[in-house]
Tab-separated table of C-alpha atoms in Angstrom:
chain	number	residue	atom	x	y	z
F	24	MET	CA	47.640	-22.730	16.382
F	25	SER	CA	47.053	-24.165	20.053
F	26	ALA	CA	44.497	-25.783	21.167
F	27	ARG	CA	43.894	-23.667	23.870
F	28	ARG	CA	42.503	-20.498	20.924
F	29	THR	CA	41.014	-23.142	18.775
F	30	LEU	CA	38.707	-23.385	21.818
F	31	VAL	CA	38.579	-20.310	22.387
F	32	LEU	CA	37.829	-18.737	19.042
F	33	ALA	CA	34.916	-22.129	19.746
F	34	ILE	CA	33.259	-20.679	22.066
F	35	LEU	CA	33.612	-16.776	20.982
F	36	LEU	CA	32.472	-17.605	16.683
F	37	PRO	CA	29.136	-17.948	17.550
F	38	GLY	CA	28.064	-14.731	20.176
F	39	LEU	CA	30.587	-13.167	16.857
F	40	ALA	CA	28.271	-14.254	14.582
F	41	LEU	CA	25.301	-13.758	16.246
F	42	ALA	CA	26.110	-10.139	16.964
F	43	ASP	CA	26.800	-9.563	13.124
F	44	ALA	CA	23.214	-11.036	12.274
F	45	VAL	CA	21.850	-8.581	15.019
F	46	ALA	CA	23.544	-6.059	13.968
F	47	SER	CA	22.946	-6.794	10.252
F	48	LEU	CA	19.071	-7.297	10.654
F	49	VAL	CA	18.315	-3.488	12.532
F	50	ALA	CA	20.574	-1.836	9.808
F	51	SER	CA	18.140	-3.799	6.968
F	52	LEU	CA	15.318	-2.761	9.743
F	53	ALA	CA	16.102	0.539	10.376
F	54	SER	CA	17.791	1.834	6.160
F	55	ASP	CA	16.826	-1.296	3.520
F	56	GLY	CA	15.033	0.579	0.893
F	57	SER	CA	12.069	-2.480	0.795
F	58	PRO	CA	9.217	-2.342	3.515
F	59	LYS	CA	8.973	-6.243	3.194
F	60	VAL	CA	13.199	-6.808	4.011
F	61	ARG	CA	12.488	-4.336	6.855
F	62	ALA	CA	9.254	-6.642	7.743
F	63	GLN	CA	11.450	-9.944	7.644
F	64	ALA	CA	14.329	-7.819	9.462
F	65	ALA	CA	11.629	-7.328	11.957
F	66	ILE	CA	10.614	-10.861	12.685
F	67	SER	CA	13.607	-11.878	11.764
F	68	LEU	CA	15.129	-10.171	15.204
F	69	ALA	CA	12.513	-11.467	17.794
F	70	SER	CA	14.804	-14.785	17.211
F	71	TYR	CA	16.954	-12.013	18.849
F	72	PRO	CA	14.559	-11.461	22.001
F	73	GLU	CA	17.531	-11.210	24.415
F	74	ASP	CA	20.589	-9.060	22.099
F	75	PRO	CA	19.993	-5.395	24.096
F	76	ALA	CA	19.637	-3.980	20.588
F	77	THR	CA	16.844	-5.571	20.076
F	78	ALA	CA	13.901	-4.211	21.647
F	79	PRO	CA	15.339	0.008	20.787
F	80	ALA	CA	15.284	-0.939	16.900
F	81	LEU	CA	12.322	-2.018	17.221
F	82	VAL	CA	10.756	0.310	19.523
F	83	ALA	CA	11.835	2.759	17.148
F	84	ALA	CA	10.820	0.844	14.220
F	85	ILE	CA	6.934	1.365	15.094
F	86	ALA	CA	7.162	4.694	13.219
F	87	ASP	CA	7.781	2.792	9.967
F	88	ALA	CA	5.842	4.280	6.836
F	89	SER	CA	4.682	1.065	5.292
F	90	PRO	CA	2.448	-1.082	7.604
F	91	ILE	CA	3.529	-4.016	6.951
F	92	VAL	CA	7.192	-3.157	8.844
F	93	ARG	CA	4.722	-1.755	11.556
F	94	GLY	CA	2.188	-4.795	11.735
F	95	ALA	CA	5.435	-7.050	12.029
F	96	VAL	CA	7.413	-4.794	14.196
F	97	ALA	CA	4.700	-5.229	16.442
F	98	ARG	CA	4.534	-8.408	16.297
F	99	SER	CA	7.849	-9.126	16.946
F	100	LEU	CA	7.193	-7.792	20.274
F	101	GLY	CA	5.155	-8.499	21.091
F	102	GLN	CA	7.141	-11.965	20.697
F	103	VAL	CA	10.494	-10.258	22.671
F	104	LYS	CA	8.020	-8.491	25.627
F	105	ALA	CA	10.322	-5.780	26.129
F	106	ALA	CA	8.291	-4.020	28.933
F	107	GLY	CA	9.745	-0.668	27.378
F	108	ALA	CA	8.190	-1.249	24.207
F	109	PHE	CA	4.263	-1.342	25.891
F	110	VAL	CA	3.471	2.361	25.357
F	111	ALA	CA	4.955	2.319	21.695
F	112	LEU	CA	2.775	-1.057	21.035
F	113	ALA	CA	-0.563	0.892	22.929
F	114	THR	CA	-0.207	3.814	20.795
F	115	ALA	CA	0.021	2.021	17.420
F	116	ALA	CA	-3.033	-0.419	18.400
F	117	ARG	CA	-4.918	3.010	17.010
F	118	ASP	CA	-3.352	3.037	14.048
F	119	ARG	CA	-5.736	3.591	11.181
F	120	ASP	CA	-4.264	0.399	9.395
F	121	ALA	CA	-6.499	-2.310	10.380
F	122	PHE	CA	-3.213	-5.015	10.807
F	123	VAL	CA	-1.262	-2.409	12.359
F	124	ALA	CA	-3.900	-2.066	14.952
F	125	LYS	CA	-4.765	-5.288	15.374
F	126	TRP	CA	-0.985	-6.986	16.109
F	127	ALA	CA	-0.398	-3.543	17.754
F	128	GLY	CA	-3.114	-4.895	20.564
F	129	TRP	CA	-1.529	-8.419	20.524
F	130	GLY	CA	2.168	-7.013	21.655
F	131	ALA	CA	0.276	-4.603	24.804
F	132	ARG	CA	-1.329	-7.057	25.714
F	133	GLN	CA	1.473	-9.789	25.713
F	134	VAL	CA	3.952	-6.985	26.851
F	135	ALA	CA	1.361	-6.060	29.797
F	136	ALA	CA	0.639	-9.887	30.732
F	137	TRP	CA	4.097	-10.984	31.364
F	138	SER	CA	5.053	-7.387	32.933
F	139	GLY	CA	6.803	-8.000	36.441
F	140	SER	CA	5.424	-4.623	37.158
F	141	VAL	CA	2.606	-2.269	36.570
F	142	SER	CA	1.435	0.845	37.342
F	143	ILE	CA	-2.562	0.941	37.885
F	144	GLY	CA	-4.555	4.312	38.167
F	145	LEU	CA	-8.184	4.942	38.267
F	146	ARG	CA	-9.498	6.867	35.229
F	147	GLY	CA	-12.868	6.621	36.256
F	148	LEU	CA	-14.491	3.739	37.922
F	149	ALA	CA	-18.207	5.498	39.284
F	150	ALA	CA	-20.980	3.959	40.178
F	151	ARG	CA	-23.656	6.144	37.510
F	152	GLY	CA	-27.041	8.334	39.486
F	153	GLY	CA	-28.145	7.326	41.929
F	154	PRO	CA	-28.668	8.571	46.003
F	155	ARG	CA	-25.574	6.575	46.709
F	156	GLN	CA	-23.577	7.189	44.052
F	157	ASP	CA	-20.360	8.011	45.561
F	158	GLU	CA	-20.424	5.290	48.136
F	159	LEU	CA	-21.004	2.117	45.762
F	160	THR	CA	-18.070	4.828	43.166
F	161	LYS	CA	-15.591	3.948	46.163
F	162	ALA	CA	-16.701	0.739	47.054
F	163	SER	CA	-16.062	-0.229	43.543
F	164	GLN	CA	-13.101	0.517	43.117
F	165	GLU	CA	-11.984	0.033	46.952
F	166	GLY	CA	-12.481	-3.898	45.751
F	167	VAL	CA	-10.862	-3.957	42.461
F	168	LEU	CA	-7.405	-2.425	43.717
F	169	GLU	CA	-7.891	-4.871	46.846
F	170	ARG	CA	-7.732	-7.773	44.112
F	171	LEU	CA	-4.824	-6.159	41.951
F	172	LEU	CA	-2.370	-5.368	44.673
F	173	ALA	CA	-2.567	-8.800	46.418
F	174	GLU	CA	-0.816	-9.520	43.450
F	175	ALA	CA	2.877	-7.981	43.784
F	176	ARG	CA	3.939	-6.847	40.431
F	177	PHE	CA	0.855	-4.419	40.461
F	178	ASP	CA	1.335	-0.882	42.157
F	179	VAL	CA	-0.905	2.109	42.173
F	180	GLY	CA	-0.048	4.592	39.661
F	181	SER	CA	0.357	8.354	41.081
F	182	SER	CA	-3.689	9.107	39.162
F	183	VAL	CA	-5.102	7.084	43.039
F	184	ASP	CA	-5.115	8.968	46.192
F	185	PHE	CA	-6.635	6.894	48.309
F	186	SER	CA	-4.583	3.812	48.557
F	187	ASP	CA	-4.550	4.196	52.705
F	188	GLU	CA	-7.909	3.511	52.222
F	189	VAL	CA	-7.683	-0.082	50.985
F	190	ALA	CA	-7.130	-3.056	53.107
F	191	GLY	CA	-4.081	-4.604	52.153
F	192	ALA	CA	-3.136	-2.082	49.733
F	193	ASP	CA	0.758	-1.918	49.459
F	194	VAL	CA	1.301	2.397	49.472
F	195	ALA	CA	4.514	2.351	47.401
F	196	ARG	CA	3.920	4.167	44.429
F	197	ALA	CA	3.882	3.143	40.976
F	198	GLY	CA	8.162	4.456	39.741
F	199	GLY	CA	9.217	2.809	36.466
F	200	ALA	CA	6.639	0.468	35.543
F	201	SER	CA	6.670	0.502	31.803
F	202	VAL	CA	3.246	-0.614	31.678
F	203	HIS	CA	0.970	1.604	32.886
F	204	LEU	CA	-3.134	0.513	32.657
F	205	GLU	CA	-5.744	2.889	33.910
F	206	LEU	CA	-8.751	1.723	35.061
F	207	GLU	CA	-12.128	2.967	33.987
F	208	GLY	CA	-15.827	1.869	33.643
F	209	GLU	CA	-18.884	1.758	36.632
F	210	VAL	CA	-20.903	-0.211	38.509
F	211	ALA	CA	-23.158	-1.411	35.914
F	212	SER	CA	-25.864	-2.352	38.139
F	213	VAL	CA	-26.888	-2.574	41.895
F	214	GLY	CA	-30.169	-4.964	42.786
F	215	GLY	CA	-31.524	-5.855	46.001
F	216	ASP	CA	-31.660	-4.461	48.822
F	217	GLU	CA	-29.773	-2.724	52.489
F	218	LEU	CA	-30.166	-6.714	53.878
F	219	ALA	CA	-29.262	-8.841	50.346
F	220	ALA	CA	-27.475	-7.256	47.263
F	221	THR	CA	-26.215	-7.591	43.712
F	222	ALA	CA	-23.948	-6.544	41.710
F	223	THR	CA	-22.435	-6.314	38.401
F	224	VAL	CA	-18.864	-3.736	37.207
F	225	SER	CA	-17.489	-3.968	34.489
F	226	MET	CA	-14.049	-1.934	33.574
F	227	ARG	CA	-11.750	-1.590	30.478
F	228	ALA	CA	-7.566	-1.685	31.186
F	229	VAL	CA	-6.537	1.558	29.044
F	230	SER	CA	-3.468	2.795	28.465
F	231	ALA	CA	-2.353	6.311	27.931
F	232	SER	CA	-3.039	6.671	24.528
F	233	GLY	CA	-7.001	5.462	25.442
F	234	PHE	CA	-5.281	2.440	23.941
F	235	VAL	CA	-8.508	-0.319	25.414
F	236	VAL	CA	-6.237	-3.487	26.435
F	237	TRP	CA	-8.797	-5.348	28.354
F	238	THR	CA	-12.507	-5.420	29.245
F	239	VAL	CA	-13.900	-7.503	31.414
F	240	LYS	CA	-16.941	-7.858	34.201
F	241	GLY	CA	-17.214	-8.566	37.389
F	242	SER	CA	-20.871	-10.026	39.858
F	243	GLY	CA	-20.931	-9.972	43.084
F	244	SER	CA	-22.989	-9.987	46.214
F	245	GLY	CA	-23.171	-9.332	49.456
F	246	THR	CA	-25.345	-9.753	52.853
F	247	GLY	CA	-26.327	-6.564	54.866
F	248	LYS	CA	-26.760	-6.452	58.628
F	249	PRO	CA	-30.233	-4.032	60.322
F	250	PRO	CA	-30.128	-1.962	62.744
F	251	PRO	CA	-30.151	-3.993	66.159
F	252	PRO	CA	-33.543	-3.227	67.611
F	253	PRO	CA	-34.052	-1.158	70.221
F	254	GLY	CA	-33.395	-2.381	73.609
F	255	PRO	CA	-35.525	-1.975	76.653
F	256	ASP	CA	-32.813	0.124	79.046
F	257	ASP	CA	-32.641	2.344	75.235
F	258	ASP	CA	-33.940	6.178	75.550
F	259	GLU	CA	-32.918	9.162	73.726
F	260	TYR	CA	-29.130	8.679	74.719
F	261	THR	CA	-28.568	5.397	73.051
F	262	ILE	CA	-26.171	5.516	70.530
F	263	ARG	CA	-27.137	2.049	68.784
F	264	ALA	CA	-25.116	0.392	66.010
F	265	PRO	CA	-26.181	1.145	62.432
F	266	GLY	CA	-26.798	-1.957	60.562
F	267	VAL	CA	-24.341	-2.990	57.305
F	268	ASP	CA	-25.751	-2.220	53.897
F	269	ALA	CA	-25.739	-5.257	51.210
F	270	ARG	CA	-24.890	-2.566	47.929
F	271	PRO	CA	-21.441	-1.561	48.522
F	272	LEU	CA	-20.263	-5.064	49.977
F	273	ALA	CA	-21.981	-6.050	46.870
F	274	VAL	CA	-20.088	-3.676	44.318
F	275	ALA	CA	-17.379	-4.426	46.618
F	276	ASP	CA	-17.740	-7.862	45.721
F	277	ALA	CA	-18.182	-7.088	41.990
F	278	GLY	CA	-15.083	-4.699	42.242
F	279	ARG	CA	-13.052	-8.353	42.960
F	280	ALA	CA	-14.461	-10.231	40.552
F	281	ALA	CA	-13.736	-7.040	38.171
F	282	GLY	CA	-9.556	-7.283	39.113
F	283	SER	CA	-10.070	-10.563	38.553
F	284	ALA	CA	-11.568	-11.290	35.309
F	285	LEU	CA	-8.462	-8.782	34.492
F	286	LEU	CA	-5.951	-10.977	36.473
F	287	ASP	CA	-7.696	-14.036	34.274
F	288	ALA	CA	-8.190	-11.911	31.282
F	289	MET	CA	-3.848	-11.409	31.474
F	290	GLU	CA	-3.364	-15.143	32.336
F	291	ALA	CA	-5.579	-15.919	29.602
F	292	GLU	CA	-3.321	-13.658	26.809
F	293	LYS	CA	0.308	-15.435	28.247
F	294	ARG	CA	-1.555	-18.893	27.856
F	295	SER	CA	-2.521	-17.754	24.597
F	296	ALA	CA	0.670	-16.983	22.650
F	297	ALA	CA	2.453	-20.486	25.051
F	298	ARG	CA	1.945	-23.647	23.392
Y	7	MET	CA	5.366	25.364	-63.257
Y	8	ALA	CA	5.745	24.173	-59.294
Y	9	ALA	CA	4.240	20.894	-57.609
Y	10	ARG	CA	1.110	22.062	-54.882
Y	11	GLY	CA	0.724	20.898	-51.717
Y	12	TYR	CA	-1.726	18.898	-49.969
Y	13	LYS	CA	-3.636	18.267	-46.783
Y	14	ARG	CA	-4.239	14.444	-46.127
Y	15	THR	CA	-7.844	14.275	-44.536
Y	16	ARG	CA	-8.088	10.893	-44.744
Y	17	ILE	CA	-6.769	9.131	-41.176
Y	18	TRP	CA	-7.427	4.997	-43.035
Y	19	ILE	CA	-5.549	5.321	-46.730
Y	20	ASN	CA	-4.322	1.711	-47.260
Y	21	ALA	CA	-6.869	0.159	-43.813
Y	22	GLY	CA	-5.249	-2.624	-44.022
Y	23	PHE	CA	-1.881	-2.185	-44.414
Y	24	GLN	CA	-2.210	0.136	-42.009
Y	25	LEU	CA	-3.930	-1.877	-39.100
Y	26	LYS	CA	-2.036	-5.205	-39.756
Y	27	TRP	CA	1.457	-3.032	-38.444
Y	28	THR	CA	-0.497	-0.360	-36.182
Y	29	LEU	CA	-1.633	-4.513	-34.315
Y	30	MET	CA	1.219	-5.619	-34.861
Y	31	ILE	CA	3.483	-3.195	-33.428
Y	32	SER	CA	0.875	-2.847	-30.241
Y	33	GLY	CA	0.346	-6.243	-30.152
Y	34	VAL	CA	3.848	-7.454	-29.926
Y	35	ALA	CA	4.386	-4.326	-27.243
Y	36	ALA	CA	1.203	-5.860	-25.697
Y	37	ALA	CA	2.244	-9.223	-25.789
Y	38	ILE	CA	6.241	-8.145	-23.934
Y	39	LEU	CA	3.793	-6.334	-21.033
Y	40	VAL	CA	1.794	-9.204	-20.282
Y	41	ILE	CA	4.740	-11.438	-19.863
Y	42	LEU	CA	6.505	-8.740	-17.596
Y	43	GLY	CA	3.616	-8.029	-15.536
Y	44	ILE	CA	3.609	-11.192	-15.056
Y	45	LEU	CA	7.006	-11.911	-14.056
Y	46	TYR	CA	6.408	-9.182	-11.429
Y	47	ALA	CA	3.132	-10.266	-10.271
Y	48	SER	CA	5.258	-13.907	-9.816
Y	49	ALA	CA	7.982	-12.195	-7.926
Y	50	LEU	CA	5.614	-10.243	-5.724
Y	51	ALA	CA	3.453	-13.479	-4.635
Y	52	GLU	CA	7.177	-14.943	-4.119
Y	53	GLN	CA	7.975	-11.756	-2.083
Y	54	ARG	CA	4.708	-12.076	0.466
Y	55	ARG	CA	5.330	-16.049	0.619
Y	56	ILE	CA	8.971	-15.898	1.873
Y	57	LEU	CA	7.825	-13.011	3.806
Y	58	GLY	CA	4.228	-14.998	5.118
Y	59	ALA	CA	6.438	-18.024	6.497
Y	60	ALA	CA	7.320	-15.555	9.390
Y	61	GLN	CA	8.087	-18.655	11.613
Y	62	LEU	CA	10.698	-19.969	8.768
Y	63	GLY	CA	14.269	-19.821	10.588
Y	64	GLN	CA	12.814	-18.974	14.556
Y	65	PRO	CA	13.954	-20.613	17.557
Y	66	ALA	CA	10.835	-23.556	17.752
Y	67	SER	CA	9.502	-21.363	20.238
Y	68	ALA	CA	8.787	-19.425	17.902
Y	69	VAL	CA	6.784	-21.699	15.726
Y	70	ALA	CA	5.248	-22.965	18.613
Y	71	ASP	CA	3.774	-19.728	18.964
Y	72	PRO	CA	0.085	-20.617	17.647
Y	73	THR	CA	-0.964	-17.141	16.994
Y	74	ALA	CA	2.017	-17.392	14.593
Y	75	ASP	CA	0.156	-18.616	11.295
Y	76	GLU	CA	-2.151	-16.282	11.708
Y	77	PHE	CA	-0.009	-13.646	11.434
Y	78	ASP	CA	1.249	-14.983	8.838
Y	79	ARG	CA	-1.751	-15.307	6.745
Y	80	ASP	CA	-2.685	-11.475	7.675
Y	81	LEU	CA	1.020	-9.799	6.456
Y	82	ALA	CA	0.584	-11.635	3.469
Y	83	ALA	CA	-3.174	-10.431	2.826
Y	84	ARG	CA	-1.928	-6.870	4.510
Y	85	ALA	CA	0.921	-7.434	2.098
Y	86	GLU	CA	-0.900	-8.289	-1.272
Y	87	GLU	CA	-3.142	-4.594	-0.597
Y	88	GLU	CA	-0.362	-3.019	-0.652
Y	89	ASP	CA	1.396	-4.933	-3.421
Y	90	ARG	CA	-1.625	-4.237	-5.272
Y	91	ALA	CA	-1.650	-0.006	-6.295
Y	92	PRO	CA	1.908	-0.875	-7.896
Y	93	VAL	CA	0.576	-3.794	-9.650
Y	94	LEU	CA	-2.599	-1.319	-10.775
Y	95	VAL	CA	-0.005	2.253	-11.836
Y	96	LEU	CA	2.319	-0.662	-14.256
Y	97	ALA	CA	-1.020	-2.400	-15.655
Y	98	GLY	CA	-2.140	1.744	-16.657
Y	99	VAL	CA	1.008	1.921	-17.557
Y	100	ALA	CA	1.029	-0.512	-19.401
Y	101	ALA	CA	-1.971	0.171	-20.697
Y	102	ALA	CA	-0.927	3.959	-22.387
Y	103	LEU	CA	1.893	2.935	-23.382
Y	104	VAL	CA	-0.396	0.165	-26.304
Y	105	ALA	CA	-2.455	2.931	-27.038
Y	106	VAL	CA	0.346	5.316	-27.345
Y	107	LEU	CA	1.973	2.255	-29.678
Y	108	ALA	CA	-1.561	1.881	-31.303
Y	109	TYR	CA	-1.571	5.277	-32.146
Y	110	LEU	CA	1.963	5.711	-33.178
Y	111	GLY	CA	0.781	2.868	-35.776
Y	112	VAL	CA	-2.084	4.944	-37.293
Y	113	LEU	CA	0.780	7.413	-37.595
Y	114	LEU	CA	3.611	6.075	-39.399
Y	115	THR	CA	1.692	4.235	-40.773
Y	116	PHE	CA	-0.250	6.541	-42.184
Y	117	ARG	CA	3.196	9.420	-42.981
Y	118	ALA	CA	3.908	5.951	-45.053
Y	119	ALA	CA	1.132	5.253	-47.027
Y	120	GLY	CA	0.932	8.755	-47.749
Y	121	PRO	CA	3.322	9.535	-49.766
Y	122	VAL	CA	2.880	6.143	-51.460
Y	123	PHE	CA	-1.087	6.730	-52.143
Y	124	ALA	CA	-0.199	10.200	-53.462
Y	125	VAL	CA	3.104	9.082	-55.882
Y	126	SER	CA	0.217	6.645	-57.100
Y	127	ARG	CA	-2.260	8.494	-57.623
Y	128	MET	CA	0.545	11.196	-59.400
Y	129	LEU	CA	1.782	8.559	-61.430
Y	130	ARG	CA	-1.988	7.393	-62.984
Y	131	SER	CA	-2.138	11.262	-64.013
Y	132	MET	CA	0.910	11.083	-65.658
Y	133	SER	CA	0.103	8.185	-68.011
Y	134	ALA	CA	-3.684	10.167	-68.148
Y	135	GLY	CA	-1.440	12.621	-70.329
Y	136	ASP	CA	-1.830	15.157	-67.130
Y	137	PHE	CA	1.771	16.782	-65.853
Y	138	LYS	CA	0.403	19.203	-64.038
Y	139	SER	CA	-1.524	18.114	-61.174
Y	140	LEU	CA	1.277	17.456	-59.628
Y	141	ARG	CA	1.764	17.235	-55.932
Y	142	LYS	CA	4.384	17.681	-53.870
Y	143	LEU	CA	4.437	15.048	-50.629
Y	144	ARG	CA	3.628	16.705	-46.486
Y	145	GLU	CA	7.302	17.253	-44.585
Y	146	ARG	CA	6.469	14.931	-42.591
Y	147	ASP	CA	5.916	12.276	-44.569
Y	148	GLU	CA	9.189	9.512	-45.348
Y	149	PHE	CA	9.675	8.335	-48.394
Y	150	ARG	CA	9.814	11.143	-49.757
Y	151	PHE	CA	13.201	10.158	-52.118
Y	152	LEU	CA	10.274	9.214	-54.378
Y	153	GLU	CA	8.734	12.547	-54.878
Y	154	ASP	CA	12.449	13.426	-55.710
Y	155	ASP	CA	12.729	10.661	-58.132
Y	156	LEU	CA	9.109	11.235	-59.877
Y	157	TYR	CA	10.169	14.711	-60.458
Y	158	ALA	CA	13.134	14.073	-61.688
Y	159	LEU	CA	11.095	11.228	-64.064
Y	160	ARG	CA	9.380	14.459	-65.356
Y	161	ASP	CA	11.631	17.503	-66.024
Y	162	ALA	CA	13.403	14.695	-68.448
Y	163	LEU	CA	9.956	14.499	-69.854
Y	164	ARG	CA	9.831	17.706	-70.014
Y	165	ARG	CA	13.554	18.378	-71.338
Y	166	GLU	CA	12.070	15.819	-74.214
Y	167	ALA	CA	8.754	17.731	-74.783
Y	168	GLU	CA	10.468	20.967	-75.513
Y	169	VAL	CA	13.247	18.611	-77.921
Y	170	ASP	CA	9.876	17.561	-78.965
Y	171	ARG	CA	7.662	21.297	-79.967
Y	172	ASP	CA	10.716	22.346	-81.435
Y	173	ARG	CA	11.598	19.516	-83.933
Y	174	LEU	CA	8.132	20.075	-84.380
Y	175	ALA	CA	8.254	24.339	-84.949
Y	176	ARG	CA	11.037	23.225	-87.221
Y	177	ALA	CA	9.320	21.199	-89.197
Y	178	ALA	CA	6.156	23.608	-89.349
Y	179	GLU	CA	8.326	26.339	-90.247
Y	180	ALA	CA	10.389	24.303	-93.667
Y	181	LEU	CA	6.812	22.703	-94.738
Y	182	ARG	CA	5.493	26.227	-94.805
Y	183	SER	CA	8.303	27.478	-96.203
Y	184	ALA	CA	8.137	23.942	-98.707
Y	185	GLY	CA	4.157	24.854	-99.409
Y	186	ALA	CA	2.402	22.737	-97.528
Y	187	PRO	CA	0.770	25.253	-94.702
Y	188	GLU	CA	-1.609	23.007	-94.195
Y	189	VAL	CA	0.905	20.663	-92.801
Y	190	ALA	CA	2.362	22.671	-90.949
Y	191	ALA	CA	-0.844	24.375	-88.844
Y	192	ASP	CA	-1.081	20.971	-88.086
Y	193	LEU	CA	1.968	20.199	-87.163
Y	194	GLU	CA	1.502	24.155	-85.253
Y	195	VAL	CA	-1.234	22.553	-83.256
Y	196	ALA	CA	0.656	19.543	-81.835
Y	197	ALA	CA	3.450	21.699	-80.438
Y	198	LYS	CA	1.157	23.338	-78.621
Y	199	ALA	CA	-0.387	21.044	-77.597
Y	200	LYS	CA	2.467	19.153	-76.094
Y	201	ALA	CA	4.022	22.509	-74.825
Y	202	GLU	CA	0.910	22.714	-73.068
Y	203	ARG	CA	0.336	19.424	-71.401
Y	204	PHE	CA	3.668	19.731	-70.088
Y	205	GLY	CA	2.798	22.733	-68.092
Y	206	ILE	CA	5.823	24.385	-71.003
């Protein structure tokens, strides 16, 4: 055997062995009769995150009949961080089995935290009751979107239809993002008056299947301006500048804080799995 | 005269014998099942330990995952929960098997002790001169050859008794002809009694 051929084989063989290992694990995961073997295959597949067969095999196995397999698959999908697995993980996070639900939730958070493209929608982030409900609702949504859309990986989903009103928002609709989060919540409190106000917004990032991926809270404050006093030359035809109400400003600030809290939660999730 | 059948109503015919063998059968079965159960449970526990060591064979990056230990614990606990059902089913099957074996032990020893008891009683009756109280053993009894042997013994004794009766009758006839009717009458009574005893 020539030296050249030996070298070629030496380079190729580990790759072939790897492909064999992954194929064997995928086959075991799909069809072995023992749940423990399937679970072990799922766990071992996490060692091959780059292999193109890994993520589809794991996603297919998340519907396995055995809870220990589903849990192991969920954990491996979280380790592999396959963006395409978010929907499957978020669905599995509502599994009746606590073990599966826990690790599918962990996996879904991992995938969402590491995803380079996250589309967001607003299912409902509203101020409940009060005389200025619509204004405060809009302020909280604007605050959240302003903060999130400042990050390149966030896009607005099709449920958001007022991106033109958001300062600095990237108006491109989310297309093909594997991770979609609906933001819902409420303006929890608004205090103060027109000149000085504080507000709190609580927000949940929810998957399409209804799994609450993160729950965050943000507090903010705002300072308003009273309308200018009438001048000596004013008469009934004079148009005077209106004052600025502190309350929508405080709510928008709280929305921004909630957005920041969501980003912090995602960063914390990333750190939690990487020592 | 045909021997009549009978129904045994007592389960414990020879309690010592029956209990000894019943306990031996079910005890040995229980011991074997317990050993097999321990081996099975150990195998399951070993599987769980292997499965729980999720980081084994994984690259360093995966081993460094701080959630690995928590996942291993959760997985082992869930797998243990999963293993509980087959272990309980097997324990139930083992208990049922021991119960069935105990029942079979009682039944078989009953069918073995019953005929021995019956034959013993029949021998006592025969030794007391009663050849008519012979009973048939039950269809499902063991050791039914004892019954055949016993009947063969009875028939042989009957044939001998017939020969004796005929001899006594002839002797009585001869004595009567010889002028000793009282002695002849005694012999006739003896012959008749013998015939009655043996049912001939």
